Short mmCIF file of C-alpha atoms (C1' of nucleotides) in Angstrom, two decimals:
data_model
loop_
_atom_site.label_atom_id
_atom_site.label_comp_id
_atom_site.label_asym_id
_atom_site.label_seq_id
_atom_site.Cartn_x
_atom_site.Cartn_y
_atom_site.Cartn_z
CA MET M 1 80.53 101.81 134.65
CA THR M 2 80.08 99.47 131.76
CA VAL M 3 78.38 96.36 132.88
CA PRO M 4 79.46 93.46 130.73
CA GLY M 5 76.23 91.64 130.33
CA GLU M 6 72.73 92.90 129.93
CA SER M 7 71.55 96.45 130.19
CA PRO M 8 68.17 96.48 131.87
CA ARG M 9 67.81 100.21 131.47
CA PRO M 10 69.07 101.95 128.41
CA SER M 11 70.47 104.41 130.90
CA ARG M 12 73.58 106.32 130.00
CA ARG M 13 75.99 105.10 127.45
CA SER M 14 75.00 103.36 124.31
CA ILE M 15 71.75 105.16 123.84
CA HIS M 16 70.95 103.31 120.69
CA GLU M 17 70.67 99.63 121.34
CA GLU M 18 71.63 98.63 117.87
CA GLY M 19 74.20 96.53 116.14
CA CYS M 20 74.16 99.02 113.29
CA ILE M 21 77.58 100.61 113.03
CA ALA M 22 76.18 103.98 112.15
CA ALA M 23 74.05 103.85 115.27
CA HIS M 24 77.16 103.08 117.24
CA ALA M 25 78.74 106.25 115.95
CA LEU M 26 75.56 108.10 116.79
CA ASP M 27 76.13 107.39 120.46
CA ILE M 28 78.91 109.92 120.24
CA LEU M 29 77.16 112.42 118.05
CA GLY M 30 74.00 112.15 120.05
CA GLU M 31 75.47 113.29 123.28
CA ARG M 32 75.24 117.00 123.67
CA TRP M 33 78.53 118.85 123.14
CA THR M 34 80.56 115.74 122.47
CA PHE M 35 80.95 116.13 118.76
CA LEU M 36 81.50 119.85 119.08
CA VAL M 37 84.42 119.13 121.36
CA MET M 38 85.88 116.90 118.68
CA ARG M 39 85.41 119.61 116.12
CA GLU M 40 87.38 122.03 118.26
CA LEU M 41 90.29 119.62 118.30
CA MET M 42 90.30 118.86 114.58
CA PHE M 43 93.05 121.34 113.77
CA GLY M 44 95.28 120.24 116.58
CA PRO M 45 95.54 119.82 120.34
CA LYS M 46 94.11 122.46 122.62
CA ARG M 47 94.04 123.39 126.22
CA PHE M 48 90.93 123.17 128.34
CA GLY M 49 90.28 126.86 128.31
CA LEU M 50 90.59 127.25 124.59
CA ILE M 51 88.21 124.41 123.93
CA ARG M 52 85.80 126.05 126.26
CA ALA M 53 86.15 129.36 124.46
CA GLY M 54 84.98 127.68 121.28
CA LEU M 55 81.95 126.24 123.01
CA PRO M 56 80.16 129.09 124.69
CA GLY M 57 77.57 127.88 127.09
CA ILE M 58 79.32 124.71 128.12
CA SER M 59 80.06 124.49 131.78
CA ALA M 60 83.38 123.35 133.11
CA SER M 61 81.90 120.26 134.64
CA VAL M 62 80.24 119.16 131.44
CA LEU M 63 83.40 119.76 129.44
CA THR M 64 85.31 117.66 131.91
CA GLN M 65 82.76 114.89 131.60
CA ARG M 66 82.89 114.98 127.83
CA LEU M 67 86.64 114.94 127.74
CA GLU M 68 86.65 111.95 130.08
CA GLY M 69 84.11 110.14 127.98
CA LEU M 70 86.00 110.80 124.80
CA GLU M 71 89.18 109.61 126.40
CA ALA M 72 87.47 106.44 127.56
CA SER M 73 86.22 105.88 124.04
CA GLY M 74 89.70 106.22 122.64
CA ILE M 75 88.83 109.32 120.67
CA VAL M 76 90.77 111.88 122.67
CA GLN M 77 93.99 111.60 124.60
CA ARG M 78 95.60 113.83 127.13
CA VAL M 79 99.04 114.97 126.16
CA LEU M 80 101.54 116.65 128.39
CA LEU M 81 103.40 119.21 126.37
CA PRO M 82 107.18 118.87 126.63
CA LYS M 83 109.93 121.35 127.27
CA PRO M 84 109.26 124.49 129.12
CA ALA M 85 105.52 124.65 128.66
CA GLU M 86 104.66 121.43 130.38
CA VAL M 87 100.96 122.05 130.24
CA GLN M 88 98.38 119.48 129.46
CA VAL M 89 96.47 119.56 126.21
CA TYR M 90 93.82 117.40 124.65
CA ALA M 91 94.45 115.79 121.31
CA LEU M 92 92.43 113.66 118.98
CA THR M 93 93.61 110.11 118.51
CA ASP M 94 93.61 108.45 115.10
CA VAL M 95 90.08 107.31 115.74
CA GLY M 96 89.09 110.86 116.50
CA LEU M 97 90.81 112.22 113.44
CA ALA M 98 88.98 109.62 111.39
CA ALA M 99 85.74 111.43 112.14
CA ARG M 100 86.69 114.26 109.87
CA PRO M 101 84.59 113.03 106.94
CA VAL M 102 81.66 112.95 109.30
CA ILE M 103 81.99 116.64 110.06
CA GLU M 104 82.37 117.38 106.39
CA ALA M 105 79.25 115.44 105.54
CA LEU M 106 77.44 117.21 108.34
CA CYS M 107 78.49 120.60 107.00
CA ARG M 108 77.33 119.77 103.52
CA TRP M 109 74.03 118.54 104.76
CA GLY M 110 73.67 121.42 107.15
CA VAL M 111 73.64 123.95 104.36
CA VAL M 112 70.74 122.32 102.56
CA MET M 113 68.75 122.09 105.76
CA PRO M 114 66.54 125.07 106.30
CA GLY M 115 66.69 127.00 109.51
CA HIS M 116 70.35 127.78 109.76
CA ASP M 117 70.95 130.93 111.76
CA PRO M 118 74.34 132.51 111.03
CA THR M 119 73.90 135.19 113.66
CA LYS M 120 74.56 132.68 116.39
CA PHE M 121 78.02 132.14 117.73
CA ILE M 122 80.57 130.81 115.27
CA SER M 123 83.78 129.45 116.66
CA PRO M 124 87.09 130.05 114.90
CA THR M 125 87.45 126.36 114.23
CA SER M 126 84.00 126.01 112.80
CA LEU M 127 84.51 128.92 110.43
CA MET M 128 87.79 127.53 109.17
CA PHE M 129 86.26 124.13 108.80
CA SER M 130 83.27 125.30 106.88
CA MET M 131 85.48 127.12 104.42
CA MET M 132 87.33 123.94 103.60
CA VAL M 133 84.06 122.23 102.88
CA MET M 134 82.36 125.01 101.00
CA VAL M 135 85.13 126.02 98.64
CA ASP M 136 84.17 125.88 95.00
CA ALA M 137 86.82 123.46 93.76
CA ASP M 138 86.27 124.18 90.08
CA ALA M 139 86.59 127.90 90.49
CA ALA M 140 89.52 127.53 92.84
CA ARG M 141 91.63 125.55 90.43
CA GLY M 142 94.03 127.93 88.82
CA LEU M 143 94.03 130.33 91.71
CA ASP M 144 97.08 130.11 93.87
CA LEU M 145 97.41 132.05 97.08
CA ARG M 146 97.84 132.00 100.81
CA ALA M 147 95.62 133.76 103.27
CA GLY M 148 95.85 134.38 106.97
CA PHE M 149 93.07 134.74 109.48
CA ASP M 150 93.33 136.51 112.77
CA LEU M 151 90.32 135.39 114.74
CA GLY M 152 91.23 136.71 118.14
CA ARG M 153 92.53 133.98 120.40
CA GLU M 154 93.15 131.77 117.42
CA SER M 155 94.72 132.37 114.06
CA PHE M 156 95.13 130.28 110.97
CA GLN M 157 96.63 130.27 107.56
CA GLY M 158 95.40 128.52 104.50
CA ALA M 159 96.61 127.75 101.03
CA LEU M 160 94.76 127.16 97.83
CA VAL M 161 96.29 124.10 96.22
CA ASP M 162 94.82 122.36 93.20
CA GLY M 163 91.29 123.41 93.94
CA ARG M 164 91.46 122.52 97.59
CA TRP M 165 91.58 125.01 100.38
CA GLU M 166 93.75 123.71 103.16
CA VAL M 167 94.00 125.32 106.54
CA GLU M 168 96.18 124.93 109.56
CA PRO M 169 96.69 126.87 112.75
CA GLY M 170 99.44 129.41 112.57
CA PRO M 171 100.20 133.10 112.33
CA ALA M 172 97.77 135.12 110.25
CA GLU M 173 100.03 135.71 107.28
CA GLY M 174 99.67 135.42 103.54
CA ASP M 175 98.83 137.29 100.38
CA LEU M 176 95.58 138.21 102.02
CA VAL M 177 94.92 138.72 105.69
CA PHE M 178 91.54 138.89 107.32
CA ALA M 179 91.04 139.88 110.91
CA GLY M 180 87.97 139.98 113.07
CA SER M 181 85.70 137.73 115.02
CA PRO M 182 84.33 134.69 113.21
CA ASN M 183 80.84 136.13 113.40
CA ALA M 184 82.04 139.32 111.79
CA LEU M 185 84.06 137.58 109.11
CA ALA M 186 81.51 134.97 108.12
CA PRO M 187 79.25 137.40 106.26
CA VAL M 188 82.29 138.87 104.56
CA ILE M 189 83.42 135.53 103.27
CA TYR M 190 80.05 134.04 102.46
CA GLY M 191 78.65 137.20 100.96
CA PRO M 192 76.57 138.43 99.39
CA ARG M 193 78.04 141.87 100.07
CA ARG M 194 81.26 142.71 98.28
CA LEU M 195 84.55 142.97 100.05
CA ALA M 196 84.83 146.67 99.21
CA ASP M 197 81.62 147.32 101.11
CA TRP M 198 83.31 146.30 104.32
CA GLU M 199 85.90 149.00 103.90
CA GLY M 200 86.04 151.02 107.05
CA SER M 201 84.23 148.43 109.06
CA GLU M 202 85.48 148.29 112.59
CA ALA M 203 84.78 144.66 113.16
CA VAL M 204 86.66 143.50 110.08
CA ARG M 205 90.10 144.31 108.83
CA PHE M 206 91.50 143.23 105.51
CA SER M 207 94.88 143.63 103.97
CA GLY M 208 96.07 142.58 100.57
CA ASP M 209 95.05 143.15 96.99
CA PRO M 210 91.34 144.00 96.96
CA VAL M 211 90.77 142.40 93.57
CA LEU M 212 92.44 139.18 94.64
CA GLY M 213 90.58 139.36 97.90
CA GLN M 214 87.27 139.53 96.12
CA ARG M 215 88.20 136.65 93.83
CA PHE M 216 89.07 134.69 96.92
CA ILE M 217 85.86 135.20 98.83
CA ASP M 218 83.88 134.50 95.69
CA LEU M 219 85.07 130.93 96.03
CA PHE M 220 82.99 130.47 99.15
CA SER M 221 79.26 130.31 99.08
CA LEU M 222 76.70 128.60 101.21
CA ARG M 223 74.70 127.88 98.10
CA ARG M 224 77.02 125.29 96.69
CA GLY M 225 77.73 121.97 98.31
CA MET I 1 77.62 136.84 124.92
CA THR I 2 75.47 135.80 122.07
CA VAL I 3 73.13 137.84 120.03
CA PRO I 4 70.11 140.02 120.53
CA GLY I 5 67.65 137.18 120.23
CA GLU I 6 68.76 135.64 123.48
CA SER I 7 67.13 132.38 124.40
CA PRO I 8 66.78 132.22 128.15
CA ARG I 9 66.23 128.50 128.16
CA PRO I 10 68.04 126.28 125.75
CA SER I 11 64.80 124.36 125.89
CA ARG I 12 63.72 121.99 123.23
CA ARG I 13 64.76 122.50 119.67
CA SER I 14 68.10 123.75 118.62
CA ILE I 15 70.09 122.13 121.34
CA HIS I 16 73.32 123.54 120.05
CA GLU I 17 73.24 127.29 120.09
CA GLU I 18 75.69 127.70 117.29
CA GLY I 19 75.88 129.31 113.93
CA CYS I 20 78.08 126.44 112.79
CA ILE I 21 76.29 124.58 110.05
CA ALA I 22 77.50 121.22 111.22
CA ALA I 23 76.09 121.98 114.64
CA HIS I 24 72.81 122.78 113.01
CA ALA I 25 72.75 119.33 111.47
CA LEU I 26 73.67 117.89 114.85
CA ASP I 27 70.37 119.07 116.24
CA ILE I 28 68.80 116.32 114.17
CA LEU I 29 71.38 113.66 114.85
CA GLY I 30 71.47 114.50 118.50
CA GLU I 31 67.87 113.74 119.16
CA ARG I 32 67.40 110.16 120.12
CA TRP I 33 65.88 108.00 117.35
CA THR I 34 65.58 110.79 114.86
CA PHE I 35 68.41 109.83 112.60
CA LEU I 36 67.56 106.17 112.85
CA VAL I 37 64.12 106.96 111.54
CA MET I 38 65.72 108.65 108.57
CA ARG I 39 67.90 105.65 107.98
CA GLU I 40 64.85 103.43 107.84
CA LEU I 41 63.42 105.57 105.08
CA MET I 42 66.55 105.78 102.98
CA PHE I 43 65.53 102.98 100.63
CA GLY I 44 62.05 104.31 100.11
CA PRO I 45 58.81 105.23 101.84
CA LYS I 46 57.49 103.05 104.63
CA ARG I 47 54.48 102.68 106.75
CA PHE I 48 54.43 103.48 110.44
CA GLY I 49 54.52 99.87 111.51
CA LEU I 50 57.43 98.92 109.31
CA ILE I 51 59.49 101.81 110.53
CA ARG I 52 58.74 100.72 114.03
CA ALA I 53 59.79 97.18 113.25
CA GLY I 54 63.21 98.46 112.29
CA LEU I 55 63.53 100.38 115.52
CA PRO I 56 62.92 97.95 118.34
CA GLY I 57 62.41 99.71 121.60
CA ILE I 58 60.85 102.84 120.22
CA SER I 59 57.40 103.54 121.54
CA ALA I 60 54.57 104.56 119.30
CA SER I 61 54.33 107.96 120.89
CA VAL I 62 57.99 108.72 120.41
CA LEU I 63 57.89 107.58 116.81
CA THR I 64 54.95 109.86 116.22
CA GLN I 65 56.83 112.75 117.78
CA ARG I 66 59.89 112.11 115.67
CA LEU I 67 57.92 111.85 112.48
CA GLU I 68 56.19 115.11 113.29
CA GLY I 69 59.47 116.81 114.03
CA LEU I 70 61.04 115.55 110.85
CA GLU I 71 58.05 116.68 108.87
CA ALA I 72 58.27 120.12 110.46
CA SER I 73 61.94 120.26 109.53
CA GLY I 74 61.17 119.45 105.93
CA ILE I 75 63.04 116.17 106.07
CA VAL I 76 60.12 113.78 105.90
CA GLN I 77 56.78 114.08 104.21
CA ARG I 78 53.60 112.10 104.55
CA VAL I 79 52.43 110.57 101.34
CA LEU I 80 49.07 109.06 100.72
CA LEU I 81 49.52 106.07 98.46
CA PRO I 82 47.26 106.18 95.41
CA LYS I 83 44.96 103.68 93.83
CA PRO I 84 43.63 100.78 95.79
CA ALA I 85 46.06 100.87 98.68
CA GLU I 86 45.31 104.35 99.86
CA VAL I 87 47.43 104.01 102.95
CA GLN I 88 49.70 106.64 104.32
CA VAL I 89 53.44 106.26 104.16
CA TYR I 90 56.36 108.39 105.23
CA ALA I 91 58.92 109.44 102.68
CA LEU I 92 62.14 111.36 102.79
CA THR I 93 62.15 114.73 101.04
CA ASP I 94 65.10 115.86 98.96
CA VAL I 95 66.60 117.36 102.08
CA GLY I 96 66.24 114.04 103.84
CA LEU I 97 67.74 112.13 100.96
CA ALA I 98 70.64 114.54 101.01
CA ALA I 99 71.66 113.13 104.36
CA ARG I 100 72.81 109.92 102.76
CA PRO I 101 76.50 110.89 102.77
CA VAL I 102 76.14 111.55 106.46
CA ILE I 103 75.04 107.99 107.13
CA GLU I 104 77.82 106.69 104.95
CA ALA I 105 80.41 108.72 106.80
CA LEU I 106 78.92 107.53 110.06
CA CYS I 107 79.19 103.91 108.96
CA ARG I 108 82.80 104.31 107.94
CA TRP I 109 83.68 105.96 111.18
CA GLY I 110 81.65 103.51 113.19
CA VAL I 111 83.80 100.61 112.10
CA VAL I 112 87.00 102.18 113.29
CA MET I 113 85.46 103.04 116.62
CA PRO I 114 85.98 100.35 119.19
CA GLY I 115 83.08 98.91 121.08
CA HIS I 116 80.81 97.89 118.29
CA ASP I 117 78.58 95.03 119.34
CA PRO I 118 77.21 93.09 116.36
CA THR I 119 75.04 90.86 118.51
CA LYS I 120 72.62 93.69 119.07
CA PHE I 121 69.65 94.14 116.83
CA ILE I 122 70.41 94.87 113.20
CA SER I 123 67.58 96.17 111.07
CA PRO I 124 67.18 95.04 107.47
CA THR I 125 67.83 98.55 106.26
CA SER I 126 70.94 98.96 108.32
CA LEU I 127 72.41 95.71 107.06
CA MET I 128 71.78 96.64 103.45
CA PHE I 129 73.18 100.06 104.02
CA SER I 130 76.33 98.87 105.66
CA MET I 131 77.02 96.54 102.76
CA MET I 132 76.92 99.41 100.31
CA VAL I 133 79.45 101.24 102.39
CA MET I 134 81.74 98.36 103.22
CA VAL I 135 82.10 96.80 99.80
CA ASP I 136 85.69 96.53 98.63
CA ALA I 137 85.46 98.51 95.42
CA ASP I 138 88.76 97.33 94.01
CA ALA I 139 87.96 93.68 94.49
CA ALA I 140 84.42 94.15 93.28
CA ARG I 141 85.40 95.60 89.96
CA GLY I 142 85.29 92.83 87.44
CA LEU I 143 82.71 90.86 89.32
CA ASP I 144 79.24 91.13 87.91
CA LEU I 145 76.24 89.63 89.65
CA ARG I 146 72.91 90.18 91.26
CA ALA I 147 71.93 88.99 94.68
CA GLY I 148 68.67 88.90 96.57
CA PHE I 149 68.08 89.13 100.28
CA ASP I 150 65.05 87.85 102.08
CA LEU I 151 65.15 89.48 105.47
CA GLY I 152 61.70 88.62 106.71
CA ARG I 153 59.32 91.51 106.43
CA GLU I 154 61.62 93.21 104.00
CA SER I 155 63.52 92.00 100.99
CA PHE I 156 66.05 93.58 98.70
CA GLN I 157 68.06 92.98 95.62
CA GLY I 158 71.41 94.36 94.75
CA ALA I 159 73.71 94.52 91.78
CA LEU I 160 77.43 94.79 91.51
CA VAL I 161 78.18 97.45 88.94
CA ASP I 162 81.61 98.86 88.29
CA GLY I 163 82.85 98.22 91.79
CA ARG I 164 79.80 99.61 93.47
CA TRP I 165 77.20 97.54 95.22
CA GLU I 166 73.80 99.06 94.71
CA VAL I 167 70.73 97.92 96.54
CA GLU I 168 67.05 98.56 96.29
CA PRO I 169 63.97 97.08 97.85
CA GLY I 170 62.43 94.31 95.83
CA PRO I 171 61.92 90.57 95.62
CA ALA I 172 64.83 88.48 96.83
CA GLU I 173 66.03 87.30 93.44
CA GLY I 174 69.36 87.06 91.71
CA ASP I 175 72.32 84.84 90.99
CA LEU I 176 72.66 84.42 94.72
CA VAL I 177 69.90 84.51 97.28
CA PHE I 178 70.40 84.86 101.00
CA ALA I 179 67.60 84.43 103.48
CA GLY I 180 67.47 84.90 107.21
CA SER I 181 67.28 87.59 109.81
CA PRO I 182 69.77 90.44 109.53
CA ASN I 183 71.41 89.33 112.75
CA ALA I 184 71.85 85.83 111.36
CA LEU I 185 73.11 87.01 107.99
CA ALA I 186 75.52 89.65 109.20
CA PRO I 187 78.14 87.17 110.44
CA VAL I 188 77.78 85.23 107.22
CA ILE I 189 78.48 88.25 105.10
CA TYR I 190 81.11 89.87 107.24
CA GLY I 191 82.88 86.65 108.10
CA PRO I 192 85.23 85.39 109.19
CA ARG I 193 83.59 81.98 108.82
CA ARG I 194 83.27 80.63 105.30
CA LEU I 195 79.98 80.37 103.53
CA ALA I 196 80.25 76.58 103.41
CA ASP I 197 80.37 76.46 107.18
CA TRP I 198 76.86 77.80 107.34
CA GLU I 199 75.58 74.83 105.35
CA GLY I 200 72.72 73.30 107.22
CA SER I 201 72.23 76.31 109.41
CA GLU I 202 68.62 76.84 110.24
CA ALA I 203 68.80 80.57 110.60
CA VAL I 204 70.42 81.11 107.24
CA ARG I 205 69.52 79.87 103.81
CA PHE I 206 71.61 80.31 100.71
CA SER I 207 71.01 79.40 97.14
CA GLY I 208 73.27 79.86 94.18
CA ASP I 209 76.75 78.85 93.18
CA PRO I 210 78.77 78.34 96.39
CA VAL I 211 82.01 79.46 94.80
CA LEU I 212 80.47 82.65 93.52
CA GLY I 213 78.75 83.11 96.86
CA GLN I 214 82.04 82.96 98.67
CA ARG I 215 83.64 85.39 96.25
CA PHE I 216 80.74 87.70 96.90
CA ILE I 217 80.87 87.73 100.65
CA ASP I 218 84.63 88.14 100.52
CA LEU I 219 83.95 91.61 99.18
CA PHE I 220 82.55 92.65 102.50
CA SER I 221 84.63 93.11 105.55
CA LEU I 222 84.42 95.32 108.58
CA ARG I 223 88.17 95.72 108.47
CA ARG I 224 88.28 97.88 105.39
CA GLY I 225 86.82 101.35 105.17
"C1'" DC L 1 93.98 128.59 135.12
"C1'" DT L 2 92.31 123.83 135.22
"C1'" DG L 3 89.50 121.45 136.74
"C1'" DT L 4 86.12 118.94 140.68
"C1'" DA L 5 81.98 118.32 143.61
"C1'" DT L 6 77.28 119.01 144.61
"C1'" DC L 7 72.55 120.20 143.79
"C1'" DC L 8 68.24 121.14 141.79
"C1'" DG L 9 65.05 122.06 137.81
"C1'" DT L 10 63.36 120.18 133.86
"C1'" DG L 11 62.94 117.80 129.57
"C1'" DT L 12 62.53 113.29 127.71
"C1'" DT L 13 61.62 108.63 127.68
"C1'" DG L 14 59.11 104.48 127.74
"C1'" DA L 15 54.77 102.12 129.85
"C1'" DT L 16 50.30 101.74 129.75
"C1'" DA L 17 45.94 102.54 128.19
"C1'" DC L 18 42.83 104.13 124.88
"C1'" DT L 19 40.58 105.54 120.21
"C1'" DG L 20 39.41 105.45 115.09
"C1'" DC H 1 47.00 98.79 112.27
"C1'" DA H 2 48.01 103.71 113.22
"C1'" DG H 3 48.28 106.56 116.10
"C1'" DT H 4 46.97 109.68 120.69
"C1'" DA H 5 46.94 110.70 125.64
"C1'" DT H 6 48.59 110.57 130.19
"C1'" DC H 7 52.19 110.01 133.54
"C1'" DA H 8 55.93 108.79 136.73
"C1'" DA H 9 60.87 107.97 136.77
"C1'" DC H 10 65.04 109.57 135.72
"C1'" DA H 11 69.05 111.17 133.63
"C1'" DC H 12 71.07 115.26 132.10
"C1'" DG H 13 72.47 120.04 131.96
"C1'" DG H 14 73.67 124.32 134.05
"C1'" DA H 15 74.87 127.02 138.11
"C1'" DT H 16 77.46 127.67 141.93
"C1'" DA H 17 81.01 127.00 144.95
"C1'" DC H 18 85.30 125.10 145.81
"C1'" DA H 19 90.32 123.02 145.26
"C1'" DG H 20 95.22 122.27 143.26
#
DNA sequence: CTGTATCCGTGTTGATACTG
DNA sequence: CAGTATCAACACGGATACAG
């Protein structure tokens, strides 16, 4: 599908006919869904269905296409899980993992751009990712805790270490535990309402020390970079 | 599945129906040309024709559309130059300028992605930008010089300060001066041939101390991040 | 559950031509 | 030079139906 020589029509791949390396990267970002698929895999390999769950609206055929394209570009690789599972998952290669700073930069820029609508669907991965980017490092230094997040099909746990907030998939355990859908939890975490105000909410469950919990969510704000 | 404000057709704007802030930024990057237009303006305001010169292949109508869209998004603003000139230029707003880390991250990721074709068109802005990103900070520390670049319709000068390589538009002056098209200069700067080998080349002109010149271009490599 | 194959509507692009 | 207007071609996305 890639003709060696000329490209008479700018048809499919390589939308931007440029030698610029940033433009080269844009060929990936520019294609609908593609970068979102990468985002879904940033915390670790996933199965087809779980990727799809994080990308509502994508059709199976398009997801297949994207996965194929990413594999051809050396960004994603299929992995056959060992042992008893023996199911196939999709994993980011080193090249794919290297795109992490791009997502982070995108997040930071996204917050200063007007027009962001937080009522739209938020995937578990995207919520966890945004928290890593938005944490107030100065305020976080000195605080030391672990928190778990039960987001439905996916759960994570994170630790505050030296001002950074690091997250990985895993059981929702820790000093604090939040449970609920990403869309329900996002306004809890990013405020401006207080944690106590969510008491009794059906969509959100919290367990742990309320004072510590409040200190924790105060670290995250969409105002700061 | 989503929210009250359902959008029956995913029509034009807001391609990615997500609350994810990175996805929000992707709406800009995803649209063909849009981000490239921003790149062209990163070093300062430009006129319509000069932007177009940096984006070969874009049609006037599409450039107009993109400029309008960017203006509507608060990323670009039209500025009427004062005094005798009194021509209109396009400038990045603060929001637009804030996207600079995104381009930098894109550049860094672009180099590790396979498939980059440096024979394709390189715009003056993109060459200057890539140099800022690719400079080897460790090696650059301790070296102190200014270099000018005459790229045809556009010229720049840069200074090595404390390991950073900072560039701004301006006359091509300095301890070293390089002249030629970006496509001709890119292989000179990024190697692997030595500067001396370009002696007598028609497409490239160099003036300054050859030894210093070589030390300078050794700071730039597509291998390093 | 994990995809694959096909089909049609439509949005977008790039050419061309034109205006101030 | 700086855009605007029109338009046909086409590639892409989403839906649906189907297969391992």
